[in-house]
Coordinates of C-alpha atoms (C1' of nucleotides) in Angstrom, one line a residue:
Chain A
X478 CA -12.2 32.8 -53.7
X479 CA -15.0 33.2 -56.3
X480 CA -13.1 31.5 -59.1
X481 CA -10.6 28.9 -57.9
X482 CA -8.1 28.0 -60.6
X483 CA -6.6 24.7 -59.7
X484 CA -8.4 21.4 -58.9
X485 CA -7.2 21.4 -55.3
X486 CA -8.5 24.9 -54.8
X487 CA -11.8 24.0 -56.3
X488 CA -12.1 20.9 -54.1
X489 CA -11.2 22.7 -50.9
X490 CA -13.5 25.6 -51.6
X491 CA -16.3 23.1 -52.0
X492 CA -15.4 21.3 -48.8
X493 CA -15.4 24.6 -46.9
X494 CA -18.7 25.7 -48.3
X495 CA -20.2 22.4 -47.6
X496 CA -19.1 22.6 -43.9
X497 CA -20.1 26.3 -43.7
X498 CA -23.6 25.4 -45.0
X499 CA -23.9 22.7 -42.3
X500 CA -22.9 25.1 -39.5
X501 CA -24.6 28.4 -40.7
X502 CA -27.9 26.6 -41.4
X503 CA -28.0 25.3 -37.9
X504 CA -26.7 28.3 -35.8
X505 CA -27.2 31.3 -38.1
X506 CA -24.4 33.6 -39.1
X507 CA -23.7 35.1 -35.7
X508 CA -24.0 31.8 -33.9
X509 CA -21.7 29.9 -36.2
X510 CA -18.0 29.8 -35.5
X511 CA -15.0 29.3 -37.8
X512 CA -13.8 26.6 -35.3
X513 CA -16.9 24.6 -35.9
X514 CA -16.7 25.0 -39.7
X515 CA -13.0 24.1 -39.7
X516 CA -13.7 20.9 -37.7
X517 CA -16.6 19.9 -40.0
X518 CA -14.4 20.6 -43.0
X519 CA -11.4 18.8 -41.5
X520 CA -9.2 21.8 -42.2
X521 CA -7.4 24.2 -40.0
X522 CA -8.9 27.6 -39.3
X523 CA -6.2 29.6 -41.0
X524 CA -6.6 27.4 -44.0
X525 CA -10.3 28.3 -44.2
X526 CA -9.2 32.0 -44.3
X527 CA -6.8 31.2 -47.1
X528 CA -9.7 30.3 -49.3
X529 CA -12.2 32.9 -48.1
X530 CA -11.1 36.3 -46.8
X531 CA -13.6 36.3 -43.9
X532 CA -16.5 34.5 -42.2
X533 CA -18.7 37.0 -44.0
X534 CA -17.3 36.0 -47.4
X535 CA -18.2 32.3 -46.8
X536 CA -21.7 33.2 -45.8
X537 CA -22.0 35.5 -48.8
X538 CA -20.9 32.8 -51.1
X539 CA -23.5 30.5 -49.8
X540 CA -26.3 33.1 -50.1
X541 CA -25.4 33.9 -53.6
X542 CA -25.8 30.4 -54.9
X543 CA -28.9 29.9 -52.7
X544 CA -31.3 32.4 -54.2
X545 CA -31.2 31.0 -57.7
X546 CA -31.8 27.4 -56.5
X547 CA -34.6 28.8 -54.4
X548 CA -36.4 30.6 -57.1
X549 CA -35.9 28.1 -60.0
X550 CA -39.0 26.1 -59.2
X551 CA -41.2 29.2 -59.4
X552 CA -39.4 30.3 -62.6
X553 CA -40.4 27.1 -64.3
X554 CA -44.1 27.7 -63.8
X555 CA -45.3 28.1 -67.4
X556 CA -48.3 30.3 -68.3
X557 CA -48.9 28.1 -71.4
X558 CA -49.4 24.9 -69.4
X559 CA -52.4 23.7 -67.6
X560 CA -52.9 25.9 -64.5
X561 CA -53.6 23.2 -61.9
X562 CA -50.9 21.0 -63.3
X563 CA -48.4 23.9 -63.3
X564 CA -49.1 24.8 -59.7
X565 CA -49.0 21.2 -58.5
X566 CA -45.7 20.7 -60.3
X567 CA -44.4 23.8 -58.5
X568 CA -45.5 22.4 -55.2
X569 CA -43.8 19.1 -56.0
X570 CA -40.5 20.7 -56.9
X571 CA -40.6 22.7 -53.7
X572 CA -41.2 19.6 -51.6
X573 CA -38.3 17.9 -53.4
X574 CA -36.1 20.9 -52.5
X575 CA -37.1 20.6 -48.9
X576 CA -36.3 16.9 -48.9
X577 CA -33.1 17.1 -50.8
X578 CA -31.7 20.4 -49.6
X579 CA -33.0 21.0 -46.1
X580 CA -29.9 22.8 -45.0
X581 CA -30.3 25.4 -47.8
X582 CA -33.9 25.8 -46.6
X583 CA -32.8 26.4 -43.0
X584 CA -30.0 28.8 -44.1
X585 CA -32.7 30.8 -45.9
X586 CA -35.0 30.6 -42.9
X587 CA -32.3 31.8 -40.6
X588 CA -31.6 34.7 -42.8
X589 CA -35.2 35.8 -43.1
X590 CA -35.9 35.3 -39.4
X591 CA -33.1 37.7 -38.7
X592 CA -34.7 40.3 -40.9
X593 CA -32.5 39.4 -44.0
X594 CA -29.6 41.7 -43.1
X595 CA -27.5 40.1 -45.9
X596 CA -30.2 39.4 -48.4
X597 CA -32.5 42.4 -48.3
X598 CA -31.7 43.6 -51.7
X599 CA -32.3 40.2 -53.4
X600 CA -35.6 39.8 -51.5
X601 CA -36.8 43.3 -52.5
X602 CA -35.5 43.0 -56.0
X603 CA -35.2 39.7 -57.9
X604 CA -37.5 37.8 -55.6
X605 CA -40.3 40.4 -55.5
X606 CA -40.1 40.9 -59.2
X607 CA -40.4 37.1 -59.9
X608 CA -43.3 36.8 -57.5
X609 CA -45.1 39.7 -59.0
X610 CA -44.7 38.3 -62.5
X611 CA -46.0 34.9 -61.5
X612 CA -48.8 36.5 -59.5
X613 CA -49.9 38.2 -62.7
X614 CA -49.9 34.9 -64.5
X615 CA -52.1 33.4 -61.8
X616 CA -54.5 36.4 -62.1
X617 CA -54.9 35.7 -65.8
X618 CA -55.6 32.1 -65.1
X619 CA -58.3 33.2 -62.6
X620 CA -59.8 35.7 -65.0
X621 CA -60.1 32.9 -67.5
X622 CA -61.9 30.8 -64.9
X623 CA -59.3 28.1 -64.9
X624 CA -58.5 28.2 -61.2
X625 CA -60.4 29.5 -58.2
X626 CA -60.0 33.2 -57.5
X627 CA -57.6 33.7 -54.6
X628 CA -55.1 36.4 -53.6
X629 CA -52.1 35.2 -55.7
X630 CA -49.3 36.5 -53.4
X631 CA -50.8 34.6 -50.5
X632 CA -51.3 31.6 -52.7
X633 CA -47.5 31.6 -53.3
X634 CA -46.8 32.2 -49.6
X635 CA -48.9 29.1 -48.9
X636 CA -46.7 27.0 -51.2
X637 CA -43.6 28.3 -49.5
X638 CA -44.9 27.9 -46.0
X639 CA -46.3 24.4 -46.5
X640 CA -43.3 23.0 -48.3
X641 CA -40.5 24.7 -46.4
X642 CA -42.1 23.7 -43.1
X643 CA -41.1 20.1 -43.7
X644 CA -37.4 21.1 -44.0
X645 CA -37.2 23.9 -41.4
X646 CA -39.3 22.2 -38.7
X647 CA -38.1 18.7 -39.6
X648 CA -37.2 17.9 -36.0
X649 CA -40.7 18.7 -34.8
X650 CA -42.4 17.0 -37.7
X651 CA -40.5 13.7 -37.0
X652 CA -41.0 14.0 -33.3
X653 CA -44.8 14.4 -33.7
X654 CA -45.2 11.7 -36.5
X655 CA -43.0 9.2 -34.7
X656 CA -40.9 6.6 -36.4
X657 CA -42.1 4.6 -39.4
X658 CA -43.2 7.7 -41.3
X659 CA -41.7 9.3 -44.4
X660 CA -42.6 13.0 -43.8
X661 CA -41.8 14.1 -47.3
X662 CA -43.6 11.4 -49.1
X663 CA -46.7 11.9 -47.0
X664 CA -46.4 15.7 -47.4
X665 CA -46.3 15.3 -51.2
X666 CA -49.6 13.4 -51.2
X667 CA -51.3 15.7 -48.7
X668 CA -50.2 18.9 -50.4
X669 CA -51.3 17.7 -53.8
X670 CA -54.8 17.0 -52.3
X671 CA -54.8 20.3 -50.6
X672 CA -53.9 22.4 -53.6
X673 CA -56.3 20.5 -55.9
X674 CA -59.2 21.3 -53.6
X675 CA -58.0 24.9 -53.1
X676 CA -57.7 25.6 -56.8
X677 CA -60.8 23.8 -58.0
X678 CA -63.2 26.3 -59.6
Chain B
X1491 CA -35.0 34.1 -10.4
X1492 CA -38.2 32.1 -10.9
X1493 CA -40.2 33.8 -8.1
X1494 CA -39.1 37.4 -7.5
X1495 CA -40.4 38.7 -4.2
X1496 CA -40.3 42.4 -4.3
X1497 CA -42.0 44.7 -6.9
X1498 CA -38.7 46.0 -8.1
X1499 CA -37.4 42.5 -8.7
X1500 CA -40.6 41.6 -10.5
X1501 CA -40.3 44.6 -12.7
X1502 CA -36.6 44.1 -13.5
X1503 CA -37.0 40.4 -14.2
X1504 CA -39.7 41.3 -16.7
X1505 CA -37.6 44.0 -18.3
X1506 CA -34.8 41.5 -18.8
X1507 CA -37.0 38.8 -20.2
X1508 CA -38.5 41.3 -22.6
X1509 CA -35.1 42.3 -23.8
X1510 CA -33.9 38.7 -23.9
X1511 CA -36.9 37.8 -26.1
X1512 CA -36.1 40.5 -28.5
X1513 CA -32.5 39.4 -28.9
X1514 CA -32.8 35.6 -28.7
X1515 CA -35.7 35.6 -31.2
X1516 CA -33.6 37.4 -33.7
X1517 CA -30.2 35.8 -33.3
X1518 CA -30.9 32.5 -31.7
X1519 CA -29.3 31.4 -28.4
X1520 CA -25.7 31.2 -29.6
X1521 CA -25.9 34.3 -31.7
X1522 CA -27.4 36.5 -28.9
X1523 CA -25.0 38.3 -26.5
X1524 CA -25.6 39.5 -22.9
X1525 CA -24.2 42.9 -24.1
X1526 CA -27.1 43.2 -26.6
X1527 CA -29.7 42.1 -24.0
X1528 CA -28.2 44.5 -21.4
X1529 CA -28.4 47.4 -23.9
X1530 CA -32.0 46.7 -24.9
X1531 CA -33.0 46.3 -21.3
X1532 CA -31.2 49.5 -20.3
X1533 CA -29.4 47.6 -17.5
X1534 CA -25.7 46.7 -16.9
X1535 CA -24.5 43.2 -17.7
X1536 CA -23.7 42.3 -14.1
X1537 CA -27.2 43.4 -13.2
X1538 CA -28.7 41.0 -15.7
X1539 CA -26.7 38.2 -14.0
X1540 CA -28.0 39.3 -10.6
X1541 CA -31.5 38.4 -11.7
X1542 CA -30.6 35.3 -13.7
X1543 CA -27.7 33.1 -12.9
X1544 CA -26.7 32.7 -16.6
X1545 CA -27.5 33.3 -20.2
X1546 CA -28.9 29.8 -20.3
X1547 CA -31.2 30.6 -17.4
X1548 CA -32.7 33.6 -19.3
X1549 CA -33.3 31.5 -22.4
X1550 CA -34.8 28.7 -20.3
X1551 CA -37.2 31.1 -18.6
X1552 CA -38.4 32.3 -22.0
X1553 CA -38.9 28.8 -23.3
X1554 CA -40.8 27.6 -20.3
X1555 CA -43.5 30.2 -20.6
X1556 CA -43.5 29.8 -24.4
X1557 CA -44.8 26.3 -24.8
X1558 CA -48.1 26.8 -23.0
X1559 CA -48.8 30.0 -24.9
X1560 CA -48.0 28.1 -28.1
X1561 CA -50.2 25.1 -27.4
X1562 CA -53.2 26.9 -25.8
X1563 CA -55.0 27.6 -29.1
X1564 CA -54.9 23.9 -30.0
X1565 CA -56.0 22.9 -26.5
X1566 CA -59.1 25.0 -26.9
X1567 CA -60.3 23.0 -29.9
X1568 CA -63.5 21.3 -28.6
X1569 CA -64.8 18.0 -29.9
X1570 CA -68.3 19.0 -28.9
X1571 CA -68.3 22.0 -31.2
X1572 CA -68.9 22.2 -34.9
X1573 CA -65.9 20.7 -36.6
X1574 CA -65.3 23.3 -39.3
X1575 CA -66.0 26.2 -36.9
X1576 CA -63.6 24.7 -34.3
X1577 CA -60.8 24.3 -36.8
X1578 CA -61.4 27.8 -38.3
X1579 CA -61.3 29.2 -34.8
X1580 CA -58.0 27.5 -34.2
X1581 CA -56.6 29.0 -37.4
X1582 CA -57.8 32.4 -36.3
X1583 CA -56.2 32.2 -32.9
X1584 CA -53.0 31.1 -34.4
X1585 CA -52.9 34.0 -36.8
X1586 CA -53.6 36.3 -33.9
X1587 CA -50.7 34.8 -32.1
X1588 CA -48.5 35.4 -35.1
X1589 CA -49.7 39.0 -35.3
X1590 CA -49.5 39.8 -31.6
X1591 CA -46.5 37.7 -30.6
X1592 CA -44.2 37.4 -33.6
X1593 CA -41.0 37.3 -31.4
X1594 CA -42.3 34.3 -29.5
X1595 CA -43.0 32.7 -32.9
X1596 CA -39.4 33.4 -34.0
X1597 CA -38.0 32.2 -30.7
X1598 CA -39.7 28.9 -31.2
X1599 CA -38.7 28.8 -34.9
X1600 CA -35.1 29.4 -34.0
X1601 CA -35.2 26.6 -31.4
X1602 CA -36.7 24.1 -33.8
X1603 CA -34.4 25.1 -36.6
X1604 CA -31.4 24.3 -34.4
X1605 CA -32.9 20.8 -33.7
X1606 CA -34.6 21.9 -30.4
X1607 CA -31.5 21.3 -28.2
X1608 CA -33.3 23.0 -25.3
X1609 CA -36.9 21.9 -26.0
X1610 CA -36.6 18.3 -27.2
X1611 CA -38.4 16.8 -24.2
X1612 CA -41.3 19.2 -24.4
X1613 CA -41.7 18.5 -28.1
X1614 CA -41.5 14.8 -27.8
X1615 CA -43.7 14.8 -24.7
X1616 CA -46.4 17.4 -24.1
X1617 CA -46.6 18.7 -27.6
X1618 CA -46.7 15.3 -29.3
X1619 CA -49.3 14.1 -26.7
X1620 CA -51.6 17.1 -27.4
X1621 CA -51.3 16.7 -31.2
X1622 CA -52.1 13.0 -31.0
X1623 CA -55.1 13.7 -28.9
X1624 CA -56.5 16.3 -31.2
X1625 CA -55.6 14.2 -34.2
X1626 CA -57.9 11.5 -32.7
X1627 CA -60.7 14.1 -32.4
X1628 CA -60.3 15.0 -36.0
X1629 CA -60.4 11.3 -37.1
X1630 CA -63.7 10.9 -35.3
X1631 CA -65.0 14.0 -37.1
X1632 CA -63.9 12.5 -40.4
X1633 CA -65.5 9.1 -39.5
X1634 CA -68.8 11.0 -38.9
X1635 CA -68.5 12.5 -42.3
X1636 CA -68.4 16.0 -40.9
X1637 CA -65.1 17.1 -42.5
X1638 CA -63.1 15.8 -45.4
X1639 CA -60.8 12.8 -44.7
X1640 CA -57.3 14.1 -44.5
X1641 CA -54.2 13.0 -42.6
X1642 CA -54.8 14.8 -39.3
X1643 CA -51.2 15.3 -38.3
X1644 CA -50.4 16.9 -41.6
X1645 CA -53.6 19.0 -41.3
X1646 CA -52.3 20.3 -38.0
X1647 CA -48.8 20.9 -39.6
X1648 CA -50.6 23.0 -42.3
X1649 CA -52.1 25.2 -39.6
X1650 CA -48.8 25.8 -38.0
X1651 CA -46.9 26.3 -41.3
X1652 CA -49.4 28.7 -42.8
X1653 CA -50.0 30.8 -39.7
X1654 CA -46.4 30.9 -38.3
X1655 CA -45.1 31.8 -41.7
X1656 CA -46.6 35.3 -41.4
X1657 CA -44.6 35.9 -38.2
X1658 CA -41.4 34.1 -39.0
X1659 CA -41.0 35.3 -42.6
X1660 CA -42.6 38.7 -41.8
X1661 CA -39.7 40.5 -43.5
X1662 CA -40.2 38.6 -46.7
X1663 CA -44.0 38.8 -46.7
X1664 CA -43.9 42.6 -46.3
X1665 CA -41.2 43.0 -48.9
X1666 CA -43.2 41.0 -51.5
X1667 CA -46.5 42.5 -50.7
X1668 CA -45.2 46.1 -50.7
X1669 CA -46.6 48.9 -48.5
X1670 CA -50.3 49.5 -48.1
X1671 CA -50.9 45.9 -47.1
X1672 CA -52.0 44.4 -43.8
X1673 CA -50.4 40.9 -44.0
X1674 CA -52.2 39.5 -41.0
X1675 CA -55.7 40.8 -42.0
X1676 CA -55.3 39.4 -45.5
X1677 CA -53.9 36.2 -44.2
X1678 CA -56.9 35.8 -41.9
X1679 CA -59.3 36.0 -44.8
X1680 CA -57.2 33.9 -47.1
X1681 CA -56.6 31.1 -44.6
X1682 CA -60.3 31.0 -43.7
X1683 CA -61.2 30.5 -47.4
X1684 CA -58.4 27.9 -47.7
X1685 CA -59.5 25.8 -44.8
X1686 CA -63.2 26.0 -45.7
X1687 CA -62.4 24.5 -49.0
X1688 CA -60.0 21.9 -47.7
X1689 CA -62.4 20.7 -45.0
X1690 CA -65.6 20.6 -47.1
X1691 CA -66.9 17.1 -47.5
Chain C
dG549 C1' -1.0 25.6 -49.5
dT550 C1' -0.8 24.4 -44.9
dC551 C1' 0.7 24.8 -40.5
dT552 C1' 1.8 26.8 -35.5
dA553 C1' 1.7 30.9 -32.9
dT554 C1' -0.4 34.8 -31.7
dA555 C1' -2.6 39.3 -31.8
dA556 C1' -6.8 42.0 -30.7
dG557 C1' -11.2 42.2 -29.4
dC558 C1' -15.4 40.1 -27.7
dT559 C1' -18.2 37.3 -24.4
dG560 C1' -20.0 35.1 -20.2
dA561 C1' -19.3 35.5 -15.6
dT562 C1' -17.3 37.0 -11.0
dA563 C1' -15.3 40.2 -7.3
dG564 C1' -15.9 43.7 -4.5
dA565 C1' -17.0 48.8 -3.6
dC566 C1' -21.0 51.5 -2.6
Chain D
dG1274 C1' -29.5 46.2 -5.9
dT1275 C1' -26.4 48.3 -8.9
dC1276 C1' -22.1 49.7 -10.4
dT1277 C1' -16.9 49.5 -12.1
dA1278 C1' -13.2 46.6 -12.8
dT1279 C1' -11.6 42.5 -14.3
dC1280 C1' -10.8 37.6 -15.4
dA1281 C1' -10.6 33.5 -18.3
dG1282 C1' -11.8 31.7 -22.4
dC1283 C1' -13.4 32.1 -27.0
dT1284 C1' -13.5 34.1 -31.8
dT1285 C1' -11.9 36.3 -36.0
dA1286 C1' -8.1 37.2 -38.3
dT1287 C1' -3.0 37.8 -39.3
dA1288 C1' 2.2 36.7 -39.3
dG1289 C1' 5.5 34.0 -40.6
dA1290 C1' 7.8 29.3 -40.8
dC1291 C1' 7.9 25.4 -43.8

DNA sequence: GTCTATAAGCTGATAGAC
DNA sequence: GTCTATCAGCTTATAGAC
């Protein structure tokens, strides 16, 4: 149900996607069951299938809205701005995504871990195009001597790895840090220091 | 079957664990099926269950051997050595693990993503203890002014995040880089440069 | 729109022949 | 040790009453 018409349809579709996100992000597509999603949503299983034609369709709906959310922070990186400030702002937005949308991060991680069977096109298309474009921006910044010369694709991978780690491995991070820690706030400070040093010419 | 006695038992147990690793690392515990494992192993499903009492037992056997492999590189970090060299050697060993044992990395990632239901004790026990111990070593290095002052736990998280990313998100890394790239070799050089800059006093 | 009932196929595990 | 046959329970999806 891509475009629900009534308010009740809108609301139920949202409830279902919210529950589906919870379950798919934890167990992956294959490991998730409609029973679990129905229980989390507080709806009957046939009712789920009244709003979405299949389990696949629920997952697909989640993935479709995911990619844009996921790439927006990188899209906002502006060649006209100050290079270090732009990259640090990108890192900050990504850490905020990890903090505020950890389930989306884990849904994405699950999909890539499995070899992206339902996202391959988007990865090889939109995502690659955007990364190549922003890598070119970074190369120009390096040519102008405004940030250190580094392989731009790997620089972008670092931002992804370091920020998404705090969402995807949240359980481990909290277990290792122990209580009385705010992982995301500490990560924000630490990653700002890391990228400042890394980018300094 | 923790201790197989005959050669044929030994060999079949290994074949099964090898196949189980392949399937569990891709689909997670819940998403993997004995049918898949049996097909990859080239054995019948009842034969799998002759060697291991249950699906759980296969997964457990994989996790048990995993943690040691996973922590060994950090264990080898020696307080008596040169701090920067020791940390760079740690990063190098971790990148080699990602290159040579990507399925083990993904098995671990799957387990943590799901909240570590079958590994919680090891994470909160052995793993946390080792990390705390090595964090203390790093603090002493920092106190001696031999590396930059940074939050040691987050420094270790960075090593994990940056190195494991190349195994866990391999599909995405290769899609973005395109052909004619050796992700692990490039990552080795890049991460050495990154940590040199980060640790410089 | 939502429910109960149920179909059809899959999944983990066992029985028993060889 | 390995196989075929099979069970009980689960899982996705549909039918049809309300």
